[in-house]
mmCIF file of N, CA and C in Angstrom:
data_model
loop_
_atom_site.group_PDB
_atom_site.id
_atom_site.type_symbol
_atom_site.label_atom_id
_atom_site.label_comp_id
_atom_site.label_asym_id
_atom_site.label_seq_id
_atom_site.Cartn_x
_atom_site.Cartn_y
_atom_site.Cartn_z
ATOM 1 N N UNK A 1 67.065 106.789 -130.650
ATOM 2 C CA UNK A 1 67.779 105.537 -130.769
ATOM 3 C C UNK A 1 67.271 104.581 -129.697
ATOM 4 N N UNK A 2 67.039 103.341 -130.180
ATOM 5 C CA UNK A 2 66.734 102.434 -129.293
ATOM 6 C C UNK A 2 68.123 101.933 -128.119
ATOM 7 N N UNK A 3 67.468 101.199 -127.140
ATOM 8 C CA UNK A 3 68.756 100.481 -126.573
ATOM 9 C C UNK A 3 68.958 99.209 -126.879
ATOM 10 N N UNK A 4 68.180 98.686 -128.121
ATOM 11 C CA UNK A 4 68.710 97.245 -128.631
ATOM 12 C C UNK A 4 69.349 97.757 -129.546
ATOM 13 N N UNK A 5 69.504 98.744 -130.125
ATOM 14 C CA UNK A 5 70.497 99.070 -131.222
ATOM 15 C C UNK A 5 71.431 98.771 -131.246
ATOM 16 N N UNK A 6 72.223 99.464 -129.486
ATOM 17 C CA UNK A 6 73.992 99.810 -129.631
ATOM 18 C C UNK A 6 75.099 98.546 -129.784
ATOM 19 N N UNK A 7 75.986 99.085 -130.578
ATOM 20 C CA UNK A 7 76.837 98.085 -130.845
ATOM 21 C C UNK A 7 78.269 98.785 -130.003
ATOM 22 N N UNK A 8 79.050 97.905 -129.371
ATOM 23 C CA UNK A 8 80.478 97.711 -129.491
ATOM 24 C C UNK A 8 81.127 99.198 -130.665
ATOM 25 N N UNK A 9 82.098 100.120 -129.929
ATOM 26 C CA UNK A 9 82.695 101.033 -130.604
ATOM 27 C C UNK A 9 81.634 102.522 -131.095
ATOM 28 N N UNK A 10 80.775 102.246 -130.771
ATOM 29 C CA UNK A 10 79.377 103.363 -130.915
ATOM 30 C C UNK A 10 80.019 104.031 -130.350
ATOM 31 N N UNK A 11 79.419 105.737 -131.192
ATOM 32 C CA UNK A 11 79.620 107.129 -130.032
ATOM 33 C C UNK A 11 78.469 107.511 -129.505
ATOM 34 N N UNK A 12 78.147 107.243 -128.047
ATOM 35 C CA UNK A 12 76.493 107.781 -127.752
ATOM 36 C C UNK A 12 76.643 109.381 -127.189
ATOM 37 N N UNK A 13 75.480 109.818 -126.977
ATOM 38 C CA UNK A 13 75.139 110.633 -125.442
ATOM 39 C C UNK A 13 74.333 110.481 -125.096
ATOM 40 N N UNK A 14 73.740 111.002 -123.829
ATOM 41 C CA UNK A 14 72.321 110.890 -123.387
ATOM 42 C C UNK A 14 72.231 111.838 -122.552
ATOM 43 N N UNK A 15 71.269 111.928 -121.621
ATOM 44 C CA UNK A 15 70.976 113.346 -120.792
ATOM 45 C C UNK A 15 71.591 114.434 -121.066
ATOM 46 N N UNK A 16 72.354 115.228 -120.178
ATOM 47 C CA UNK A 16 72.743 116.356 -120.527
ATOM 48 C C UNK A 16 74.931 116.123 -120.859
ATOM 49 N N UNK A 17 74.932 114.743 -121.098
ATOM 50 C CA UNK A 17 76.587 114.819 -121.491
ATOM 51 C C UNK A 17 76.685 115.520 -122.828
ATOM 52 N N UNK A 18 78.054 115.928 -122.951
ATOM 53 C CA UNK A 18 78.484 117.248 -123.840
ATOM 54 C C UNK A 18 79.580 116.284 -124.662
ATOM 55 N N UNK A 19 80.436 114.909 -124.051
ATOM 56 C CA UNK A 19 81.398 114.455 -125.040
ATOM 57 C C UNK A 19 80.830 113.314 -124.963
ATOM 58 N N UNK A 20 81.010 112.890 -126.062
ATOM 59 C CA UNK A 20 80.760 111.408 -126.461
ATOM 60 C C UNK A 20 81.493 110.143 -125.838
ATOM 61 N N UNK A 21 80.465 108.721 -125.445
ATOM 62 C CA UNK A 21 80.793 107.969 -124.408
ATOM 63 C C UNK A 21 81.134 107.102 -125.990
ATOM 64 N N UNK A 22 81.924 105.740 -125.661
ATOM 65 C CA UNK A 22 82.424 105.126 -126.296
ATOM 66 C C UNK A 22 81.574 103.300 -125.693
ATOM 67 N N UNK A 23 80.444 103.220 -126.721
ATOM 68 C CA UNK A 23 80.219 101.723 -126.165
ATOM 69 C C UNK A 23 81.150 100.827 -125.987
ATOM 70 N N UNK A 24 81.614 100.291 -124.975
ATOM 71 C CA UNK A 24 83.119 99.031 -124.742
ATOM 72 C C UNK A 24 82.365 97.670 -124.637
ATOM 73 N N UNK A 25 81.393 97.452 -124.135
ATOM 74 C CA UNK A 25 80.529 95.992 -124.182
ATOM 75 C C UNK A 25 79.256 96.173 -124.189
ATOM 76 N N UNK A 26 78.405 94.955 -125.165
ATOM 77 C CA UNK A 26 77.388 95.012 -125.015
ATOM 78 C C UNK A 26 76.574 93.564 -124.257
ATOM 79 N N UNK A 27 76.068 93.485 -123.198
ATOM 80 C CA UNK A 27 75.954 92.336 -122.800
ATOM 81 C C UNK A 27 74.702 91.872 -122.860
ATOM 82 N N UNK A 28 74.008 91.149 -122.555
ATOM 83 C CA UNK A 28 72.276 90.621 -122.355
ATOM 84 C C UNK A 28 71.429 91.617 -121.661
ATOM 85 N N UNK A 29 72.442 91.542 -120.639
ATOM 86 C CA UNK A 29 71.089 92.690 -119.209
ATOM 87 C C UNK A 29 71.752 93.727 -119.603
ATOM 88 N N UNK A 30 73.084 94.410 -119.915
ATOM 89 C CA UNK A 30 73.387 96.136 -119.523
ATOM 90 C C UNK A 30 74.795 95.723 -120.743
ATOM 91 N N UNK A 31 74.961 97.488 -120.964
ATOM 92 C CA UNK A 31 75.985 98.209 -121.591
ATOM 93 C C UNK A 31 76.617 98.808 -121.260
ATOM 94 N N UNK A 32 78.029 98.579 -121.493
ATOM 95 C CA UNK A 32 79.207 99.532 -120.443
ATOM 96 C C UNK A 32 79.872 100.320 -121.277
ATOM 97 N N UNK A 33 80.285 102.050 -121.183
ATOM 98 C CA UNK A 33 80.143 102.769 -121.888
ATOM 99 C C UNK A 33 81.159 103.244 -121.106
ATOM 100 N N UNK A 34 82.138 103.774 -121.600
ATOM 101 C CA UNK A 34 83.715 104.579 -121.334
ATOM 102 C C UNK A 34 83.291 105.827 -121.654
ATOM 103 N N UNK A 35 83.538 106.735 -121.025
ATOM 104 C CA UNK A 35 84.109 108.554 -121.367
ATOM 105 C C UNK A 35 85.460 108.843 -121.217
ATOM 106 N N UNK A 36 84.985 109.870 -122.243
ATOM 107 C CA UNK A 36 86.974 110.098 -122.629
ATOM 108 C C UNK A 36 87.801 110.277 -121.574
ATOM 109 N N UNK A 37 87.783 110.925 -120.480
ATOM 110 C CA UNK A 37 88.331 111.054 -119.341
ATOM 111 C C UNK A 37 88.138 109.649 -118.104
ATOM 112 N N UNK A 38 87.867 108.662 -118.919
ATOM 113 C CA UNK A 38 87.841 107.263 -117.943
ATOM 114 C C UNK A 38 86.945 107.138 -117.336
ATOM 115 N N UNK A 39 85.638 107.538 -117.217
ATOM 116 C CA UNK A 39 84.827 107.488 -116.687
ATOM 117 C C UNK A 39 83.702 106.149 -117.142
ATOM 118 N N UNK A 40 83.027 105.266 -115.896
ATOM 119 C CA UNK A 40 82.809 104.031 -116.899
ATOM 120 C C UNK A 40 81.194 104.360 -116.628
ATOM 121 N N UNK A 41 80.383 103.385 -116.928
ATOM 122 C CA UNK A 41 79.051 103.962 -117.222
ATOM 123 C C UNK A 41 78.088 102.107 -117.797
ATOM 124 N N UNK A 42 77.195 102.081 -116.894
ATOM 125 C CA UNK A 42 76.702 101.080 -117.745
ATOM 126 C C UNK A 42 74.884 101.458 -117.149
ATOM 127 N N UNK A 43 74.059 100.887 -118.461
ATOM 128 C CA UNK A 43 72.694 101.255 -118.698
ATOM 129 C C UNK A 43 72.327 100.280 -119.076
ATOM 130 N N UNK A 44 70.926 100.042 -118.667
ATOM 131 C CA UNK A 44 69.847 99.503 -118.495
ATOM 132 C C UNK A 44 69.041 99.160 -118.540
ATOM 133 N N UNK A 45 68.142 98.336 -119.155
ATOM 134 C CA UNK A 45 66.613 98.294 -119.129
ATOM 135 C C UNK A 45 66.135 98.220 -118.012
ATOM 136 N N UNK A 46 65.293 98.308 -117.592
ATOM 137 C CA UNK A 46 64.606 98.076 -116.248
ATOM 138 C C UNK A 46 62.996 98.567 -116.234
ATOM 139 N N UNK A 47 61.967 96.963 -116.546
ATOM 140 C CA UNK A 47 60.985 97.723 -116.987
ATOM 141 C C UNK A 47 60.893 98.345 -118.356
ATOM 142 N N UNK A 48 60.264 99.913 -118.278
ATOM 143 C CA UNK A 48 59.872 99.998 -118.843
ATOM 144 C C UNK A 48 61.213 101.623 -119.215
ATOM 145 N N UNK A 49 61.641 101.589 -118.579
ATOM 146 C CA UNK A 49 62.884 102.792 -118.143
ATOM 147 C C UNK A 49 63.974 102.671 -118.325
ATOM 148 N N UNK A 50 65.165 102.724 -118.793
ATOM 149 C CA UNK A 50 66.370 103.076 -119.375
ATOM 150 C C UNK A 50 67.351 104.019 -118.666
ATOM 151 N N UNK A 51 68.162 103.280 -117.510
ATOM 152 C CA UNK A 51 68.618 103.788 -116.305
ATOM 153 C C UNK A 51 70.344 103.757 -116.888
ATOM 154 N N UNK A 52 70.648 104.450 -115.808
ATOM 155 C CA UNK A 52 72.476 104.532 -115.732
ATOM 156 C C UNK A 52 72.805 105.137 -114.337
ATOM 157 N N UNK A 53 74.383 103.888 -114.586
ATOM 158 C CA UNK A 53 74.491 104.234 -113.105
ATOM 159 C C UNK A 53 76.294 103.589 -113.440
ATOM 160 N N UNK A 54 76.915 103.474 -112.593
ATOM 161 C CA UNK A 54 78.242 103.110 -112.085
ATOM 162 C C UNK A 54 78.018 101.951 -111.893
ATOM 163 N N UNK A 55 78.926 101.100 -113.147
ATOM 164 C CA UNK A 55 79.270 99.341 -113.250
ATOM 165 C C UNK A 55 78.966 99.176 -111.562
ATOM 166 N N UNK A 56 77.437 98.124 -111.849
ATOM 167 C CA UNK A 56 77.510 97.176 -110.653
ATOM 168 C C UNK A 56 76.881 97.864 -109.307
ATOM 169 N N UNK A 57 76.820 99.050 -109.810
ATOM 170 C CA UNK A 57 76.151 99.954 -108.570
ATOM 171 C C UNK A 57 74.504 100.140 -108.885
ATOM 172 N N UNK A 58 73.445 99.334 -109.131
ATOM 173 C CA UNK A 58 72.279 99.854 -109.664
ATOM 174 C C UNK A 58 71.259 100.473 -108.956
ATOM 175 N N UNK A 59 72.274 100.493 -107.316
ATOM 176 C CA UNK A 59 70.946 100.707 -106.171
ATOM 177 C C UNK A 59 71.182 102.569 -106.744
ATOM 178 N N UNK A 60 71.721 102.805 -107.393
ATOM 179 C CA UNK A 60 71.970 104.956 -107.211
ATOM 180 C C UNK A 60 71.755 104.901 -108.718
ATOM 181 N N UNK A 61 70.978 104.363 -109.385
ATOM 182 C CA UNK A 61 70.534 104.954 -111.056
ATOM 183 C C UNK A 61 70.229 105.823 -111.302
ATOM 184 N N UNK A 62 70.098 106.388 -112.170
ATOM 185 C CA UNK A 62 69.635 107.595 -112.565
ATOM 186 C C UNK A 62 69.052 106.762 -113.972
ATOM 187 N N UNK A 63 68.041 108.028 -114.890
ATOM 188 C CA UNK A 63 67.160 107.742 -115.707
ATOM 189 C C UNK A 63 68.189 108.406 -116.988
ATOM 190 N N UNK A 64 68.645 107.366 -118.203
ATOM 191 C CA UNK A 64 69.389 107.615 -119.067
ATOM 192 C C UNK A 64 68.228 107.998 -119.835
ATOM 193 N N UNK A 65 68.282 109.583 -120.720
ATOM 194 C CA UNK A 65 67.262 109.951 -121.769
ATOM 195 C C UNK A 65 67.864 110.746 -122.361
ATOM 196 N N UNK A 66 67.129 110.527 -123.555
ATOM 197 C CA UNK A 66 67.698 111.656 -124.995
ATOM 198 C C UNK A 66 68.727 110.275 -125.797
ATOM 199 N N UNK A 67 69.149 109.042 -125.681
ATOM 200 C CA UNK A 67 70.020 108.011 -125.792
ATOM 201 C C UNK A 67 70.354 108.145 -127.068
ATOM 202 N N UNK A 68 71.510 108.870 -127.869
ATOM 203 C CA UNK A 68 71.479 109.115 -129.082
ATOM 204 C C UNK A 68 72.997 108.556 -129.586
ATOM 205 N N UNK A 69 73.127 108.073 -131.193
ATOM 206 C CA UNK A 69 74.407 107.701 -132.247
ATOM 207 C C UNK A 69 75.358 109.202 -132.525
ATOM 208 N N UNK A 70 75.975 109.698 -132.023
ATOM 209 C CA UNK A 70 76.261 110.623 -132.613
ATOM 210 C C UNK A 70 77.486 110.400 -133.314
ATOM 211 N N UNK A 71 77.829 109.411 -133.647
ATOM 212 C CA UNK A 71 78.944 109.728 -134.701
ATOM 213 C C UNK A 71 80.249 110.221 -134.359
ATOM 214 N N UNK A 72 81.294 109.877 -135.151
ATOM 215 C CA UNK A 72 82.802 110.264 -134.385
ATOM 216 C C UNK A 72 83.439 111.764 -136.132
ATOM 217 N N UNK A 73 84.040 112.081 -135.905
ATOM 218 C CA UNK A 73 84.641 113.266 -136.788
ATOM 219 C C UNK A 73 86.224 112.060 -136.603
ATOM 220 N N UNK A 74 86.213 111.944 -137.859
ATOM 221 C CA UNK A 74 87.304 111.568 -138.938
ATOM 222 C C UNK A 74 88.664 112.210 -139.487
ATOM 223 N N UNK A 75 89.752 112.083 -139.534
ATOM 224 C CA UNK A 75 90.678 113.417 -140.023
ATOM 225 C C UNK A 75 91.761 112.590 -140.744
ATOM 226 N N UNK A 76 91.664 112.932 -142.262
ATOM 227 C CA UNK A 76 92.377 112.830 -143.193
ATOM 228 C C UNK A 76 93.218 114.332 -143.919
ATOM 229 N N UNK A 77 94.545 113.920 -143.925
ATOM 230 C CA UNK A 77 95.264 115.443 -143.916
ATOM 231 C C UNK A 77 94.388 116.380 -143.164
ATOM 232 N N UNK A 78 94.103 117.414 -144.109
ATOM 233 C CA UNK A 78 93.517 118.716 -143.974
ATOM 234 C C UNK A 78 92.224 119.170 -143.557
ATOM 235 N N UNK A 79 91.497 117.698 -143.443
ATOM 236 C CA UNK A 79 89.720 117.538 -143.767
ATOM 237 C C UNK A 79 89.445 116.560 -142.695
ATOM 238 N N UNK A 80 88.534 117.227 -141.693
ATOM 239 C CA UNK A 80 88.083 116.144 -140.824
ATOM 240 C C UNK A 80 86.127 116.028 -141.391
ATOM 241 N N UNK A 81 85.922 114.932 -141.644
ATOM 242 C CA UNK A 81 84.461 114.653 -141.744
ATOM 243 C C UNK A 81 83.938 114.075 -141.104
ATOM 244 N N UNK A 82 82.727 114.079 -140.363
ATOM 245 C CA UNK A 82 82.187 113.414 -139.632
ATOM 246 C C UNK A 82 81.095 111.787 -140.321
ATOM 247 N N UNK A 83 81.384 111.182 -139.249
ATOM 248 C CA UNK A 83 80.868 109.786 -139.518
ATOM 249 C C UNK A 83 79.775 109.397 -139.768
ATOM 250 N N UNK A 84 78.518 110.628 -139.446
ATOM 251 C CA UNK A 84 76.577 109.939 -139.342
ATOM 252 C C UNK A 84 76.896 111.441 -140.102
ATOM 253 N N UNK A 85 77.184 112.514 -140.059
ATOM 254 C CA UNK A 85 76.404 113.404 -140.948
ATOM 255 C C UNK A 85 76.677 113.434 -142.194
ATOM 256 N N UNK A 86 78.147 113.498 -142.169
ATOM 257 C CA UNK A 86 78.803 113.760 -143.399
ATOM 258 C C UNK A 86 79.480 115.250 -143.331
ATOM 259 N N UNK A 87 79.289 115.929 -142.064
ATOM 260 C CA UNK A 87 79.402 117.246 -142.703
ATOM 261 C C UNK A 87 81.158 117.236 -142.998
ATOM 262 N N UNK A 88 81.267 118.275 -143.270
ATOM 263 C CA UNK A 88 83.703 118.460 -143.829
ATOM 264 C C UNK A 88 83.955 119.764 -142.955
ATOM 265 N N UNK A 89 84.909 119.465 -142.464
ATOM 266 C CA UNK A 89 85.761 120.973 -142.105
ATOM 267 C C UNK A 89 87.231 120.754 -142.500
ATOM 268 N N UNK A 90 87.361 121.731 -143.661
ATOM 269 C CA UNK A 90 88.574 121.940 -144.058
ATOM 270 C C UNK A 90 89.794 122.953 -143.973
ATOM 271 N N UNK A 91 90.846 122.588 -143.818
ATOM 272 C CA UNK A 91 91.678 123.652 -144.054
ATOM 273 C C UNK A 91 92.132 124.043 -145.505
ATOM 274 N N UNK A 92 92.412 125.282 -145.401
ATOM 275 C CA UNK A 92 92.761 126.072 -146.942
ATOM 276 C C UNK A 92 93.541 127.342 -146.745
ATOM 277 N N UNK A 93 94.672 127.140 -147.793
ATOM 278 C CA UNK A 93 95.485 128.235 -147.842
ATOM 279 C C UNK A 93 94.825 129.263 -148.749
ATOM 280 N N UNK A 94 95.037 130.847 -147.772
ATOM 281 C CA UNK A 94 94.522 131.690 -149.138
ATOM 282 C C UNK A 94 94.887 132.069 -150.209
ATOM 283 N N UNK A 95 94.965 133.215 -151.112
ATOM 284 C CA UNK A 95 95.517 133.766 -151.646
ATOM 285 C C UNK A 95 96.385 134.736 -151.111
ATOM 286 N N UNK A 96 95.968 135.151 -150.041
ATOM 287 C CA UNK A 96 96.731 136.058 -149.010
ATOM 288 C C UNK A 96 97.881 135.325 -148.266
ATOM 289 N N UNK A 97 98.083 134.365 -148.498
ATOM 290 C CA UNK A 97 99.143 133.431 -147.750
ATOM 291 C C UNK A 97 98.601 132.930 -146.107
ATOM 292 N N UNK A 98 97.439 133.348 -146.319
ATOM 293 C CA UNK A 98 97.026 132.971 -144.341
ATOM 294 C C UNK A 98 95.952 131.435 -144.701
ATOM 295 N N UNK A 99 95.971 130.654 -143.726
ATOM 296 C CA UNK A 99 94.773 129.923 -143.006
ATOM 297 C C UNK A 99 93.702 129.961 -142.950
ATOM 298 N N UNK A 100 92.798 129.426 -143.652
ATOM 299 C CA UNK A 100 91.069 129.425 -142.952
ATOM 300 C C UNK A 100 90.354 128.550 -142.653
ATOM 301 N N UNK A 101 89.659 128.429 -142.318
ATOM 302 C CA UNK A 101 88.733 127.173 -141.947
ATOM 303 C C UNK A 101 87.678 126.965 -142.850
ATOM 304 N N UNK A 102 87.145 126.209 -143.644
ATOM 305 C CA UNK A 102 85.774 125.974 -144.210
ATOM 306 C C UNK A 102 85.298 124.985 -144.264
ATOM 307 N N UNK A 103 84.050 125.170 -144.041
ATOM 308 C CA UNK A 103 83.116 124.246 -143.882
ATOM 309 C C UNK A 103 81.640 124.278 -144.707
ATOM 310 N N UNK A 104 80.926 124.109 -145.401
ATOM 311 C CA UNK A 104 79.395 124.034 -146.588
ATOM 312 C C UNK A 104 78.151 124.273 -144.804
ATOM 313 N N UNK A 105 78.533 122.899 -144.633
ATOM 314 C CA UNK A 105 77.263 122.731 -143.281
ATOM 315 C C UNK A 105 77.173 123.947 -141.891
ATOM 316 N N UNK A 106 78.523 124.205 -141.304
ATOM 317 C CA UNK A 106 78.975 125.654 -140.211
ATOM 318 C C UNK A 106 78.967 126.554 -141.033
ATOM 319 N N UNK A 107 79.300 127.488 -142.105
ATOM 320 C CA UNK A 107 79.787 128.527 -142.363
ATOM 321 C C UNK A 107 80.517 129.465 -141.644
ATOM 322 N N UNK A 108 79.380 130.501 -141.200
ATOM 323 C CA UNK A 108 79.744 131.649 -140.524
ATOM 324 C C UNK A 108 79.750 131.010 -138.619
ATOM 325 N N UNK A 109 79.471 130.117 -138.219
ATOM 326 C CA UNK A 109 79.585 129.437 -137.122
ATOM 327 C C UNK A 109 81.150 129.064 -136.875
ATOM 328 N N UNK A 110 82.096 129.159 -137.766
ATOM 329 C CA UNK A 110 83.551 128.954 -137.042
ATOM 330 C C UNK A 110 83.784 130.810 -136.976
ATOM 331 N N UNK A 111 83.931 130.421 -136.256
ATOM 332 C CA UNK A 111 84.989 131.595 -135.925
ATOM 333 C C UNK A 111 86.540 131.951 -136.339
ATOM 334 N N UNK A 112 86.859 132.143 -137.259
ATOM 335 C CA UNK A 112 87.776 132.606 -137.812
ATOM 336 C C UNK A 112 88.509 134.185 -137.785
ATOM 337 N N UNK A 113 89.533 134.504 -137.937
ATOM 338 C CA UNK A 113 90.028 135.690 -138.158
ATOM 339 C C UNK A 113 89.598 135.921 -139.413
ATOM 340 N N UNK A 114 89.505 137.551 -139.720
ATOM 341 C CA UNK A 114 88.961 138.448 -140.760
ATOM 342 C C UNK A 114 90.003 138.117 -142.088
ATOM 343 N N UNK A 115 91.756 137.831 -141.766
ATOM 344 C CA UNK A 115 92.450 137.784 -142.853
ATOM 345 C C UNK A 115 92.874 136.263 -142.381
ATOM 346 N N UNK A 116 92.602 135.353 -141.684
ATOM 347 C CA UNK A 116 93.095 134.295 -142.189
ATOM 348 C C UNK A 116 93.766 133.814 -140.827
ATOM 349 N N UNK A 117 94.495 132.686 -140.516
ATOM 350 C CA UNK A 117 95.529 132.876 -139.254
ATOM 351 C C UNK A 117 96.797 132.681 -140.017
ATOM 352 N N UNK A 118 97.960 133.106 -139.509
ATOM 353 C CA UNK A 118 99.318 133.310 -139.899
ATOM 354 C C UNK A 118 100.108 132.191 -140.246
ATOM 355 N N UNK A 119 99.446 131.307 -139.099
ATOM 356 C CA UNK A 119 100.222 129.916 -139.510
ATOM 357 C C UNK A 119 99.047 128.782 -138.508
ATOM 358 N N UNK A 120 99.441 127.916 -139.878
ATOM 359 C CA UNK A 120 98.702 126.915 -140.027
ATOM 360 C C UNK A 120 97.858 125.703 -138.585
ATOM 361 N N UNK A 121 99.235 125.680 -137.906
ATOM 362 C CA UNK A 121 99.369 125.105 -136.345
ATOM 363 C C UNK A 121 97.813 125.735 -135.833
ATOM 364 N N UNK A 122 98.016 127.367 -135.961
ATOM 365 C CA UNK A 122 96.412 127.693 -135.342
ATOM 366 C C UNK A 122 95.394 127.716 -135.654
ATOM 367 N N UNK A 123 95.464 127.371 -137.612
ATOM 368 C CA UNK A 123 94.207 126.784 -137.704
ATOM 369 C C UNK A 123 93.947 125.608 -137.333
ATOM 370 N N UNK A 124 95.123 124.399 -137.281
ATOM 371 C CA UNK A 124 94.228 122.990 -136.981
ATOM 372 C C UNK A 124 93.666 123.165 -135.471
ATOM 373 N N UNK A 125 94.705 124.096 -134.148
ATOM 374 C CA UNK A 125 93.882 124.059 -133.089
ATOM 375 C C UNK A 125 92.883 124.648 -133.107
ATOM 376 N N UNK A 126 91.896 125.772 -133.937
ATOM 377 C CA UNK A 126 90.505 126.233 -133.738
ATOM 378 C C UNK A 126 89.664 125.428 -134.516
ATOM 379 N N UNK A 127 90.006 124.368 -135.530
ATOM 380 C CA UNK A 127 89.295 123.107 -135.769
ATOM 381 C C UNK A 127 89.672 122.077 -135.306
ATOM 382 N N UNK A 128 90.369 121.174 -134.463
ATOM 383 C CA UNK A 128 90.109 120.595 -133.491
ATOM 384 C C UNK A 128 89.185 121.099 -132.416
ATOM 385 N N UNK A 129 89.398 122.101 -131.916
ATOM 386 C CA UNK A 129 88.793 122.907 -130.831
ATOM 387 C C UNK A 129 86.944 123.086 -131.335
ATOM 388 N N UNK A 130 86.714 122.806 -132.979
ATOM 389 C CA UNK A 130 85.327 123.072 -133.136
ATOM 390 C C UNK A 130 84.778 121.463 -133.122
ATOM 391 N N UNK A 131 85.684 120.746 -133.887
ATOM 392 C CA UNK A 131 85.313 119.493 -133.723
ATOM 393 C C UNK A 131 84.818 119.101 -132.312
ATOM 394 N N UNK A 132 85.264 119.107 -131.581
ATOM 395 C CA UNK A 132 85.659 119.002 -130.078
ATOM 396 C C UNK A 132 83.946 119.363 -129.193
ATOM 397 N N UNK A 133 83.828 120.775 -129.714
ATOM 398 C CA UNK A 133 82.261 121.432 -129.194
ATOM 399 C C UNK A 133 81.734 121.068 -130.166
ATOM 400 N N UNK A 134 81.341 119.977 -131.028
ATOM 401 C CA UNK A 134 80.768 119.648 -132.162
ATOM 402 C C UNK A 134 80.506 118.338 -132.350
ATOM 403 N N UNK A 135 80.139 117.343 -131.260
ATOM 404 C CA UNK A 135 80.261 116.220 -131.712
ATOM 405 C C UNK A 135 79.253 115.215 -132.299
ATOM 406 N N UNK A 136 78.032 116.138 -132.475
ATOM 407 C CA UNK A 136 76.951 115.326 -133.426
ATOM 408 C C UNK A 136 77.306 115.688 -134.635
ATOM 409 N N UNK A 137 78.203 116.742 -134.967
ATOM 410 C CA UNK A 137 78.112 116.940 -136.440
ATOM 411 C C UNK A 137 77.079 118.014 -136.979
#
């Protein structure tokens, strides 16, 4: 992804971040980028290099790389889908009366119980919880 791309409300990452930053402004010279835990963030051109550092602080940059769209996961009832892939993770009652998780794109990558979970509450927390470690989709 370029850095003339990003727009306002984008989910990025870059280097080695694990949750997705939230573009909040995009200005002429730099982009200021929120993490979920409040953390603020603005990047750079400079040259020929693509820096980040702490709003207003540019003397301690660091080199922003890997600068990627990853998309936000969506949740309607039972089914959260994600926004750039498309992939679905759904919930489903069995025939056995228990909980499962499914998904076409993860399969055998959720981790599920062998008969199902008992009640429902713990399937949405082990799909939230995948969504969560999952945020390119």
């Amino acid at each position: 992804m370029e850095y003339s791309e990003l727009e306002e409300g984008q989910k990025i990452l870059f280097n080695d971040r694990k949750a997705p930053l939230t573009v909040e402004k995009v200005e002429e010279d730099r982009v200021l980028v929120a993490g979920p835990s409040g953390g603020e963030y603005e990047i750079y051109k400079e040259e020929d290099a693509l820096l980040v550092c702490k709003p207003g602080n540019r003397r301690y940059s660091s080199y922003c790389k890997d600068l990627r769209d990853v998309g936000e996961w969506n949740r309607e009832g039972d089914t959260w889908k994600h926004s750039k892939t498309g992939a679905e993770l759904t919930l489903e009652k069995k025939e056995n009366g228990f909980w499962t998780i499914n998904s076409e794109k993860f399969g055998s990558e959720i981790d599920t119980p062998m008969y199902g979970y008992s009640n429902k509450e713990f399937a949405e927390e082990d799909a939230e919880k995948f969504v969560k470690n999952n945020p390119e989709g």
